[in-house]
Amino acid sequence: MADDDLPREYDAIVLGTGLTECVIAAALARIGFRVLHLDRNDYYSSEWAVFNFDGMQRWIKQEQTRALEKEAPFSSELYQELLEDGEVLIPLPQHGTGTSNVVEKVFMKEAPADIVEVEDKTSKLSLASEAAPNITSQETTESSEIDSQNVDNLLQDSDKRFEESVVSETVSQGDHSTQSQGKDQPLTESEEQSENAKIGQEKNEENSVDVAESTGKVEEQQKSDKTEPNYDNVEFVVQESDHKAQGAGVKVAEKEPKKPDKVREWTLSELKKEWRRFNLDLAPKMLYSRGSLVELLISSDIAKYCEFKTVTRILTHLNGKVEQVPCSRADVFGSKAVTMVEKRMLMKFLTFCMEYEKHAEDYQEYQEKPYTEFLKSKKLSATVQHYICQAIAMSTDKTNTIEGLRRTKRFLQSIGRYGNTPFLWPLYGSGELPQCFCRMCAVFGGTYILRRTARALIMGKDNKCVGIIDTEGLRMKCNWVIMEGGLASEALLPENSRNRKSSRGIYITDKSLCTDDQDQITLMHLPPANGQTDPITVMELSPATYACPKGLHVVHLTCQGCNSAEEDLKPAEDLLFKPVEQVEPEPTDTRPRVLWSLHLNQMDNTGCDLNEKTPENVVLVAGPGASLDFEHSILEARQVFEKICPGEEFLPKAPNPEDIIFDDGQEAANGDSGFEADVNDEGADQEEGHSQDTDSEVDAGVAEEGSEWS
Amino acid sequence: MHGRLKVKTTAEQQEAKRKEREKKMKLYNAATSKIFQKRQGQEYDQEALELTAQILSANSDFYTLWNYRKEIFLAFKEKSTEDELHKLFEDELSFLEACLKGNPKSYGCWEHRCFVMLTMPCPDWDRELMLCNKYLEYDERNFHCWDYRRFVVKRAQVTPEAEFEFTTSKISSNFSNYSSWHYRSKLLPLIHPDPKHPGGVKDDVLIKEFELAQNAFFTDPNDQSAWFYHRWLLGRAEKQLAIDCVYVSRELRRVMVRLSKPAKIGADLSLQVSLDGVQCTGEWTTPANSNDHSLLWLFNLTAPLDGNEHKVMVAMEGSSRSCTLKDGDEKASSVDEVKPGTLFSYQLSAATSDTLTQELDACQQLYELEPDNKWVLLTIMLLMRAIDPLKYLKETLEHIDTIIKVDPCRTNYYKDLRSKFLIENAIEEQGLSAKSVDLSNRELTTLRHTEYMCTAERIDLSNNKLSSLPGCESFQCVKELELKGNQLKSCEKMECLPLLEDLSLTDNSISTMEGLRPLTLCSKLKKLNIMGNPLCEQDDFVEELRNMLPSLDTLIT
């Protein structure tokens, strides 16, 4: 769609495609708002994004470029003719970013033949960011080494690659069973990551407008190397994890237990060859099975756009060893780490936690005292105390009893709904989820444009925003602006909003933290270090999540940021991984080796009121934050929605296709074109009939299990 | 707001749904009647298959149609080539799988699948086993599939070891699974047979299983499945069938026999009676005058027993017992006394006392943590009974009081259990040949093991809480029966007591003459005490009673 055909008036303009923005956009579109959703990036999900290895390389460059780039001065004269009487502009920063301290490190040889010693391949880049620590958009240091032309080229290059991958997706589409085909396609030279920016022929503007008005396009960006989601399950698609041993020893066992992989020596070029097989999240998060996001996905039926696996185990670090925490009934039953009596004590305590509110007398005197003391008073053994405090309540020595109990209960409530841990992991990465909501928004007429954002907000009289000037210089009218907090100018943000940050580390490793014969999805917490107050979150993703190719694992470390991510996470890295300096590690050291790592800090504004200074109809929303789950984002989206349309239903289920009465009116014809496509989709789903029934039965079975703690 | 979707109202939706349903109903009925017509005409063709398939995929519980399909397949089997048949049956298996997806608990589907597998040429049993794995993953407690699995396993030649592993994996993912535990109990004796006890399991394996069950009930003591399995592990010793007691009564010309376990004479064994070396002919009956399974059996001698010494021998295959009626004696009996504390424990376990003690220790430990759990309490009591019923009596009775508080819904069951324990102990203590049995003041709510009192002449059941006397027909020798202070409403079954002379029913709940009618058959009854019964408030009851029981010497009212 050319810009000329683009409507210039909306009910709401949403800037940034982080999860919160996307949920709000979908909720508004769902009840009939005309929504324009813009993102300045060429990918979806903003700070929540997930990338393949190639995409990650581009993102790293982009971030490091942005950090160094000088903001072009804003001149409102340019736009004077677009303004009406009394209107003024609030410029929005264009290069600002909530991300800082991006440092990539490679601990592999370049290529198999090379006899190069292990080296810090990207020392240049790390140096660059060391030179400008804590760069934020407002404090961009002087640097003219990378000119804007160069950046454009980079972006353009990526556009081209994006198109190519879309093409390959189309080829593999329609054949759901050959999941791996698309991924196995031989890579052409042009697809290989190239250090040198190619100079594109087309002008940037020409392919920068990417209006997605129908359902299909929205998801293409990130799905380029994935298959279509599988809509088998009406309620919720959760792939049953492989951890249930299937008739071991039976010759026809469906799932053969995986033989422990012989640790392979990887090189960078081998890794790059597999770039499509990576899904690396910037802000990985897990869903509580009974958390607000799962409930929302089900109630809105958006679950049909996504797939999940259950997190298969909770690990903990105890007495110098990494071991599995028994947290479900089945785990406790099977655990060899605790004695018979401990099993009872653990189960008894957990059952108590499920309804601790009813037994106030049991914990009253400990309420404000540390949780650990309360656990001790319950005569739980040291091992069991450790399990509960660190792994289940995900708390620290300082957490008080009432908070510890609250967290324990939250953990337990979600166990058993879909598996033996309380958590779900979104297949292909948690960065997929914002896009599912975008898809819903598009189905209900939302307009999507990537690589475009607002240059400035137009303020009318009464301090109300009447619209935006976009980066193409177009005036768009709207009643509401919802934007990612990281994109706001200093003038709009409260003073304390930049104080908090989260530290993140992404590691590609050569084996699991705790190897067994299954493909595991792991969650673990480590005690806080370096002046932090909250535990460090460790997630480990096996190839079964499509986070990485076979033979590798992806580990994500997250904690609240006190210093740079590198400093904050060093103690955890030392604990979990083989020392990188050591070329010949001790043979008894069974820890995984890091092959590649990325550190970054993200602004964490989940803890503050972002809208102290904003105009009444401009809403800032927080980024991902350091928390493990999505609770904050969903709560915030709901609150914003209620502010904008009080009393309206938040993301009700899309009506059944046959219940829709088609109007002759123009609106319907325009807005529903996308919906009709979806209608057909659903029709097709229903024809499959029986398979759905079975799954929902199974689901009911699982749900029934869920009552085990209540 | 503009652009909002217009959606049908609920009423409109319902109307649309109703119409849709009506339409479907019509189609369904039309197809069904067509099918019945064809079946009547014995038409076994492709069309019939298609029609039944349509209906069955909507409603797989329609048995008749599966039967029709069977007929069709059998007809096709007559006339088709091997290849055609193979294809036909393969299609049927896929069709069945589709039906099972919709209704995984359809008896008809699983049954028909068995038929197809048994009827088709070269069935692929391994694939069926895979199907079972899949369905048991969807729902590990689908007993239809467990049944089918056992059917398949027999034919796929899967080793019991592999199946045992399978149950282990199912139990480890969710141990609330009766089917898995039960399957284990079937597989263990096959894999690890105990050379000493047929049908038993080797000790070392048993210990591992005990541990597994313990793991389960320590994890969740309220889950019954593991307790039931535990109960199975404790087992039950099988007694050899033998003649435990022979009793001869000169006056009644009767031989009474007590067997070691209930049996049915004529079916389970044959018993020969010989009097002074001469084989007798006659009928065996139970004291209740039936021929059901029983411990006690009566044999009436046709020849009169004169005052001389007689030797009676009762013989069965492999064993015999004889008893000599001495010159001038009215009766004689032959019975082995058993070591106190062992008479009834066989019912509880065959396990070694070491194992039992270990189990008791574990349960005691759990009891400390879970003082309110009925399963722990019950298991502790059973273990104590198995180990030493006399030594543990006090604790057992305390546990009964606790369990009644914990589980009041089953109060009467526990009270009966308590009665059983007390009666068992009384029998053990007073001996099997006691002439007088004292069971008074024990709060008994029921009677058990009355067969072991068959030779007692005086039985005191006074001051209990009996509202009936189940099994009292076994009191074959009782002359004096003391029932004072119970809640009896009638003298049911007392007509079977041939020697009863003195009956005390003081302070019971007899309110009608009808309740005393059985006594009319007790020809020896001389003394009856019915003081303190509601009946006594009736006018003229004394006279009526005298008329009904004319041979009575003493009637105390």
Coordinates of N, CA and C in Angstrom, one line a residue, chain B residues 276-343:
Chain B
D276 N -16.5 -97.0 62.4 CA -15.9 -98.2 62.8 C -15.5 -99.0 61.5
G277 N -14.9 -98.2 60.7 CA -14.3 -98.8 59.5 C -15.2 -99.0 58.3
V278 N -16.5 -98.7 58.5 CA -17.5 -98.9 57.5 C -17.8 -97.6 56.9
Q279 N -17.7 -97.5 55.6 CA -18.0 -96.2 55.0 C -19.5 -95.9 55.0
C280 N -19.8 -94.7 55.4 CA -21.2 -94.3 55.5 C -21.7 -93.5 54.3
T281 N -22.9 -93.6 54.1 CA -23.5 -92.8 53.0 C -24.4 -91.8 53.6
G282 N -24.5 -90.6 53.0 CA -25.3 -89.5 53.6 C -25.0 -88.2 53.0
E283 N -25.7 -87.2 53.4 CA -25.6 -85.9 52.8 C -24.8 -85.0 53.8
W284 N -24.0 -84.1 53.2 CA -23.3 -83.1 53.9 C -24.1 -81.8 53.8
T285 N -24.3 -81.1 54.9 CA -25.0 -79.8 54.9 C -24.2 -78.9 55.8
T286 N -24.4 -77.6 55.6 CA -23.8 -76.6 56.5 C -24.8 -76.4 57.7
P287 N -24.3 -75.8 58.7 CA -25.2 -75.5 59.9 C -26.4 -74.7 59.5
A288 N -26.2 -73.8 58.5 CA -27.4 -73.0 58.0 C -28.2 -73.8 57.0
N289 N -27.9 -75.1 56.9 CA -28.7 -76.0 56.1 C -28.6 -75.6 54.6
S290 N -27.4 -75.3 54.2 CA -27.3 -75.0 52.7 C -26.1 -75.8 52.3
N291 N -25.7 -75.7 51.0 CA -24.5 -76.3 50.6 C -23.5 -75.3 50.0
D292 N -23.5 -74.1 50.5 CA -22.5 -73.1 50.0 C -21.2 -73.4 50.6
H293 N -20.2 -72.5 50.2 CA -18.9 -72.6 50.8 C -19.0 -72.4 52.3
S294 N -18.3 -73.2 53.0 CA -18.4 -73.1 54.5 C -17.2 -73.7 55.2
L295 N -16.9 -73.3 56.4 CA -15.9 -74.0 57.2 C -16.5 -75.2 57.9
L296 N -17.7 -75.1 58.3 CA -18.3 -76.1 59.0 C -19.3 -76.9 58.2
W297 N -19.2 -78.3 58.3 CA -20.1 -79.1 57.6 C -20.7 -80.2 58.6
L298 N -21.9 -80.6 58.3 CA -22.6 -81.5 59.2 C -22.9 -82.8 58.3
F299 N -22.8 -83.9 59.0 CA -23.1 -85.2 58.3 C -24.0 -86.0 59.3
N300 N -25.2 -86.4 58.9 CA -26.1 -87.2 59.7 C -25.9 -88.7 59.4
L301 N -25.5 -89.4 60.5 CA -25.4 -90.8 60.3 C -26.7 -91.5 60.2
T302 N -26.8 -92.4 59.3 CA -28.1 -93.1 59.2 C -28.3 -94.2 60.3
A303 N -27.2 -94.8 60.6 CA -27.2 -95.9 61.6 C -27.2 -95.3 63.0
P304 N -28.1 -95.8 63.9 CA -28.0 -95.3 65.3 C -26.7 -95.6 66.0
L305 N -26.3 -94.7 66.9 CA -25.0 -95.0 67.6 C -25.4 -95.5 69.0
D306 N -25.1 -96.8 69.1 CA -25.5 -97.4 70.5 C -24.5 -96.9 71.5
G307 N -24.6 -97.4 72.7 CA -23.8 -96.9 73.9 C -22.4 -97.3 73.8
N308 N -22.0 -98.1 72.9 CA -20.6 -98.6 72.9 C -19.6 -97.6 72.3
E309 N -18.4 -98.0 72.3 CA -17.3 -97.1 71.7 C -17.4 -97.2 70.2
H310 N -17.3 -96.0 69.6 CA -17.3 -96.0 68.1 C -16.2 -95.2 67.6
K311 N -15.6 -95.6 66.5 CA -14.6 -94.8 65.9 C -15.1 -94.2 64.6
V312 N -15.0 -92.8 64.6 CA -15.4 -92.1 63.4 C -14.2 -91.6 62.7
M313 N -14.1 -91.8 61.4 CA -13.0 -91.2 60.6 C -13.5 -90.4 59.5
V314 N -13.0 -89.2 59.3 CA -13.4 -88.4 58.2 C -12.2 -88.3 57.3
A315 N -12.3 -88.6 56.1 CA -11.1 -88.6 55.2 C -11.4 -87.8 53.9
M316 N -10.4 -87.1 53.5 CA -10.4 -86.4 52.2 C -9.1 -86.7 51.5
E317 N -9.0 -86.3 50.3 CA -7.8 -86.6 49.6 C -6.6 -86.0 50.3
G318 N -5.6 -86.9 50.7 CA -4.4 -86.4 51.3 C -4.5 -86.2 52.8
S319 N -5.6 -86.3 53.4 CA -5.6 -86.2 54.8 C -6.9 -86.7 55.4
S320 N -6.8 -87.1 56.7 CA -7.9 -87.6 57.4 C -7.8 -87.3 58.9
R321 N -8.9 -87.4 59.6 CA -8.9 -87.1 61.0 C -10.0 -88.1 61.6
S322 N -9.5 -88.7 62.7 CA -10.5 -89.6 63.4 C -10.7 -89.2 64.8
C323 N -11.8 -89.7 65.3 CA -12.2 -89.3 66.7 C -13.0 -90.5 67.3
T324 N -12.7 -90.8 68.5 CA -13.3 -92.0 69.1 C -14.3 -91.6 70.2
L325 N -15.5 -92.1 70.0 CA -16.6 -91.8 70.9 C -16.5 -93.0 71.9
K326 N -16.1 -92.5 73.1 CA -15.8 -93.6 74.1 C -17.2 -94.2 74.7
D327 N -17.0 -95.3 75.2 CA -18.1 -96.0 75.8 C -18.8 -95.1 76.8
G328 N -20.1 -94.9 76.6 CA -20.9 -94.1 77.5 C -20.8 -92.6 77.3
D329 N -19.8 -92.1 76.6 CA -19.8 -90.6 76.3 C -20.8 -90.2 75.3
E330 N -21.3 -89.0 75.5 CA -22.3 -88.4 74.6 C -21.7 -87.8 73.4
K331 N -20.4 -87.4 73.5 CA -19.8 -86.7 72.4 C -18.3 -86.9 72.4
A332 N -17.7 -86.6 71.3 CA -16.2 -86.7 71.3 C -15.7 -85.7 70.2
S333 N -14.5 -85.2 70.4 CA -14.0 -84.3 69.3 C -12.5 -84.5 69.2
S334 N -12.0 -84.2 68.0 CA -10.6 -84.2 67.8 C -10.2 -82.9 67.1
V335 N -9.3 -82.2 67.8 CA -8.9 -80.9 67.3 C -7.5 -80.6 67.7
D336 N -6.7 -80.0 66.8 CA -5.3 -79.6 67.2 C -5.3 -78.2 67.8
E337 N -4.7 -78.1 68.9 CA -4.5 -76.7 69.4 C -3.4 -76.0 68.6
V338 N -3.5 -74.7 68.3 CA -2.5 -74.0 67.6 C -1.8 -73.1 68.5
K339 N -0.6 -72.7 68.1 CA 0.2 -71.8 68.9 C -0.5 -70.4 69.0
P340 N -0.7 -69.9 70.2 CA -1.4 -68.7 70.3 C -0.9 -67.6 69.5
G341 N -1.7 -66.8 68.8 CA -1.3 -65.7 68.0 C -1.1 -66.0 66.6
T342 N -1.3 -67.2 66.2 CA -1.0 -67.6 64.8 C -2.2 -68.0 64.0
L343 N -3.3 -68.2 64.7 CA -4.5 -68.7 64.1 C -5.0 -67.9 62.9

